[in-house]
mmCIF file of C-alpha atoms in Angstrom:
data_model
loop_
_atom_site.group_PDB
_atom_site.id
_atom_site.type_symbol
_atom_site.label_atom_id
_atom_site.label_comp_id
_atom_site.label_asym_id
_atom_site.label_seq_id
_atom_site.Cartn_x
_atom_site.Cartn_y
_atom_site.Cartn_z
ATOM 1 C CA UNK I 1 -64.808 -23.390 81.662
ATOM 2 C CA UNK I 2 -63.134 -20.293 83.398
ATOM 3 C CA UNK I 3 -61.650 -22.945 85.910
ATOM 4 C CA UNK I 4 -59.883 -24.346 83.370
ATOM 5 C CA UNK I 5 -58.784 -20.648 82.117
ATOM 6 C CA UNK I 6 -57.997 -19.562 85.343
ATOM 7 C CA UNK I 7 -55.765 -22.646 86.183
ATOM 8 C CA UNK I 8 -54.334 -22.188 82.204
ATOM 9 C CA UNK I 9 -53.438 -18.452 83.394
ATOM 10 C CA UNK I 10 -52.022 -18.928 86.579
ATOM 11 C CA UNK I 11 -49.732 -21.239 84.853
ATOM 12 C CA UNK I 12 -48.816 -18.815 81.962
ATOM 13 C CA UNK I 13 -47.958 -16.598 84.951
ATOM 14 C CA UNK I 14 -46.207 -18.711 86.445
ATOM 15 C CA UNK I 15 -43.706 -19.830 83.768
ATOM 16 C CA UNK I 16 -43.445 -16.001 83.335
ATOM 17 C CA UNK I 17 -42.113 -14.819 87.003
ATOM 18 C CA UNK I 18 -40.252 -18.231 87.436
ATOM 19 C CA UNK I 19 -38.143 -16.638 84.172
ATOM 20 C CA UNK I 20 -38.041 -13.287 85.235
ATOM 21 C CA UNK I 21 -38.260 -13.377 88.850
ATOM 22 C CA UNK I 22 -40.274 -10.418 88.963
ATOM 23 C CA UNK I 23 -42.582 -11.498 91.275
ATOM 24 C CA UNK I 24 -44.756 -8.435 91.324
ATOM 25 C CA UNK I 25 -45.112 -7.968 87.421
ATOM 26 C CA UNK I 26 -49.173 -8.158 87.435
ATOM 27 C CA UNK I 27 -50.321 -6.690 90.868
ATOM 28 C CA UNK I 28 -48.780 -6.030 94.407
ATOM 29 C CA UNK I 29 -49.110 -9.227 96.807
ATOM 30 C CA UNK I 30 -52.880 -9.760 98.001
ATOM 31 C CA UNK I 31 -55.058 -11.738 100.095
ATOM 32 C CA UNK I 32 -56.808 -14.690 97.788
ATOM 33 C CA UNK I 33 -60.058 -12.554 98.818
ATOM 34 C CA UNK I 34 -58.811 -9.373 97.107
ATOM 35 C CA UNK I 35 -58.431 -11.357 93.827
ATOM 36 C CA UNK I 36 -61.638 -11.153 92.244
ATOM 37 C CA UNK I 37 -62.384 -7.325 92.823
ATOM 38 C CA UNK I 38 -58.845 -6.473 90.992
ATOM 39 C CA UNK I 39 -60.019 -8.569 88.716
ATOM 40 C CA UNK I 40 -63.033 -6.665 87.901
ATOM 41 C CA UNK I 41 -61.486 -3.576 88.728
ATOM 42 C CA UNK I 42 -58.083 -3.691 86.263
ATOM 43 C CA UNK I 43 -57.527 -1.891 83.382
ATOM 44 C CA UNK I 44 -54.909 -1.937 80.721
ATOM 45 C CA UNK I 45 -53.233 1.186 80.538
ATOM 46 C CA UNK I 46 -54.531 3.664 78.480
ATOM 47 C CA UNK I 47 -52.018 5.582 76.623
ATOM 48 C CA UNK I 48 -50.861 2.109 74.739
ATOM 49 C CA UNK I 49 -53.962 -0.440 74.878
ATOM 50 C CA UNK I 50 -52.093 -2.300 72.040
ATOM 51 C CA UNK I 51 -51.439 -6.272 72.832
ATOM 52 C CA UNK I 52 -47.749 -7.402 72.180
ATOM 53 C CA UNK I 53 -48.068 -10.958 72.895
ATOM 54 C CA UNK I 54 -50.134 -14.386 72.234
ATOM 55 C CA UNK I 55 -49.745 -14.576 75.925
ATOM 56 C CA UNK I 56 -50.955 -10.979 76.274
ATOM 57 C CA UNK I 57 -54.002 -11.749 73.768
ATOM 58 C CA UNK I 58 -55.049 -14.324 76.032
ATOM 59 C CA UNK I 59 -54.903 -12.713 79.158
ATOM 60 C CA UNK I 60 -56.886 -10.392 77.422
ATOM 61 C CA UNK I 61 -59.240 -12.838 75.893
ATOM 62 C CA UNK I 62 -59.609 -14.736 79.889
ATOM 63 C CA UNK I 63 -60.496 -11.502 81.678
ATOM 64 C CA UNK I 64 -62.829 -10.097 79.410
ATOM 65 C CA UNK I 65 -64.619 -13.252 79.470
ATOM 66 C CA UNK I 66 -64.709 -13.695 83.348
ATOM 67 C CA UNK I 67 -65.423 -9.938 83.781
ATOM 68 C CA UNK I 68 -68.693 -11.001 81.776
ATOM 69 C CA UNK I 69 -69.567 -10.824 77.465
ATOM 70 C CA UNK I 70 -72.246 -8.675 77.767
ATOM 71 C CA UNK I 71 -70.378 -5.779 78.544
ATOM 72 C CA UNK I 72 -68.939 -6.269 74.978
ATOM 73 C CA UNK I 73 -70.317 -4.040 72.224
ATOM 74 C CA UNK I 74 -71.459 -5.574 68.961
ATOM 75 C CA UNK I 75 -68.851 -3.142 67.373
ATOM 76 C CA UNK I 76 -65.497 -5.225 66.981
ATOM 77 C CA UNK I 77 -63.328 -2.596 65.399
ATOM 78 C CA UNK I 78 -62.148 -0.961 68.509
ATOM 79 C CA UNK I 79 -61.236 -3.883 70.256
ATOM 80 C CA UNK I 80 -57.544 -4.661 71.232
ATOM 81 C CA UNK I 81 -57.514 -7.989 70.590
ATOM 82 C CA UNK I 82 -59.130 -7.481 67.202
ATOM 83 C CA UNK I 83 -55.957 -5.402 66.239
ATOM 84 C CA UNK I 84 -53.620 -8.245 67.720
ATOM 85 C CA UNK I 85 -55.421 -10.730 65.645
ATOM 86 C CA UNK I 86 -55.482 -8.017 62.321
ATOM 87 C CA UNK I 87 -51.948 -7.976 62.825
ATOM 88 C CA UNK I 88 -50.923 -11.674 62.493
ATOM 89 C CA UNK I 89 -54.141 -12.491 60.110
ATOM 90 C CA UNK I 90 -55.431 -11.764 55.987
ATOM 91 C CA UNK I 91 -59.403 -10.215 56.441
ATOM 92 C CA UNK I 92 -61.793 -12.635 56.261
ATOM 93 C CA UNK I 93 -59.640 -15.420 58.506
ATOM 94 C CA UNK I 94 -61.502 -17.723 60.838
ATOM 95 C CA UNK I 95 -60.195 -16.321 63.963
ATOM 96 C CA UNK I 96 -60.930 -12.555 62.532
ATOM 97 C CA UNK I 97 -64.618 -14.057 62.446
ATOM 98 C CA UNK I 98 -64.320 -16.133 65.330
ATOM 99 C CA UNK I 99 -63.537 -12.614 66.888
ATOM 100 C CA UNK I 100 -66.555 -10.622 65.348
ATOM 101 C CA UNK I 101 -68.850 -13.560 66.809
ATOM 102 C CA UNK I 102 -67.443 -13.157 69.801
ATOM 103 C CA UNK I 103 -69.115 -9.638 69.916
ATOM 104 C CA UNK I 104 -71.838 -10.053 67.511
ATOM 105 C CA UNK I 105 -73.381 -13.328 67.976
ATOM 106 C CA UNK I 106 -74.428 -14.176 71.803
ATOM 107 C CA UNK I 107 -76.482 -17.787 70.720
ATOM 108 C CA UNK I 108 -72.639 -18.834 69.471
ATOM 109 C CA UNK I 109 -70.495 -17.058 71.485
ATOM 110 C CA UNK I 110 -69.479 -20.036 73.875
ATOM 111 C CA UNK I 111 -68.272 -21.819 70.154
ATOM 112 C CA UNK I 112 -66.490 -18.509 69.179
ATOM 113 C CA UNK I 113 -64.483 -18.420 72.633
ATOM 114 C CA UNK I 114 -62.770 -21.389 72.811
ATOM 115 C CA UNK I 115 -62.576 -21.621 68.901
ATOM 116 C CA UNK I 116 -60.581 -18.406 69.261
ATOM 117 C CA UNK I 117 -58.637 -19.466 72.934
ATOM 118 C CA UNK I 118 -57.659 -22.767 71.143
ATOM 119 C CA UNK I 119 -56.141 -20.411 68.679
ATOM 120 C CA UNK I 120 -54.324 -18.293 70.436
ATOM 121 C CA UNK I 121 -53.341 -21.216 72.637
ATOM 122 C CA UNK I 122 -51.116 -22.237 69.575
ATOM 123 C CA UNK I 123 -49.525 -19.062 69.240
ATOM 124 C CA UNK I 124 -48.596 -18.590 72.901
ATOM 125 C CA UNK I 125 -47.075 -22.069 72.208
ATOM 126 C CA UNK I 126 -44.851 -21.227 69.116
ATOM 127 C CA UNK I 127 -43.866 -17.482 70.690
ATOM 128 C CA UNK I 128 -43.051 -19.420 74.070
ATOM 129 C CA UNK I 129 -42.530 -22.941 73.737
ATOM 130 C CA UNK I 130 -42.243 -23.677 77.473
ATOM 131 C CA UNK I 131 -45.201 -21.856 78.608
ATOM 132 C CA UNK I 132 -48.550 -23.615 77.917
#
């Protein structure tokens, strides 16, 4: 559930400052309570929206779903993580689909998520061994 994805992300993060020892690579320092409204509140940047990373995709994949599906529009094409997964994928693959349900198909949505996180999971995993 998103305790589980919050935990998984906090440790992605953490591998990733404990390399670089950039300690303020997401967000200046905050109070715990501060954490959910940046949350809601953060945006990628928009002159490059484009996701570089199976750790990026995920991060991507975790906040959309804690900021809430229904703000998703039944129109895949547009979406970032679509393009990651376009990128690394033939047409017709089952992540490509478990994407479009994502966005299409709220009765198996749930199925589609962590179909998709498991996925990406694995990638994070062969990019950085270490991290997951």
């Amino acid at each position: 559930g998103d305790c589980a994805a919050l935990i998984s992300l906090a440790a992605v993060v953490r591998s990733a400052v404990e390399r670089s020892n950039m300690f303020f690579a997401l967000a200046r320092p905050m109070a715990p309570g501060e954490i959910p409204s940046f949350v809601r509140g953060f945006r990628l940047p928009t002159a490059d929206r484009a996701i570089k990373s199976a750790a990026g995709a995920l991060a991507y994949l975790w906040r959309t779903e804690i900021r809430g599906m229904d703000r998703l529009s039944e129109d895949s094409r547009e979406c970032p993580l679509r393009r990651w997964i376009s990128s690394r994928e033939s047409p017709g693959s089952l992540p490509l689909l478990w994407h479009d349900g994502i966005h299409s198909d709220p009765n198996r949505r749930e199925l589609f998520l962590e179909n998709l996180k498991g996925w990406i999971a694995k990638k994070v995993r062969q990019e950085e061994p270490d991290s997951l």
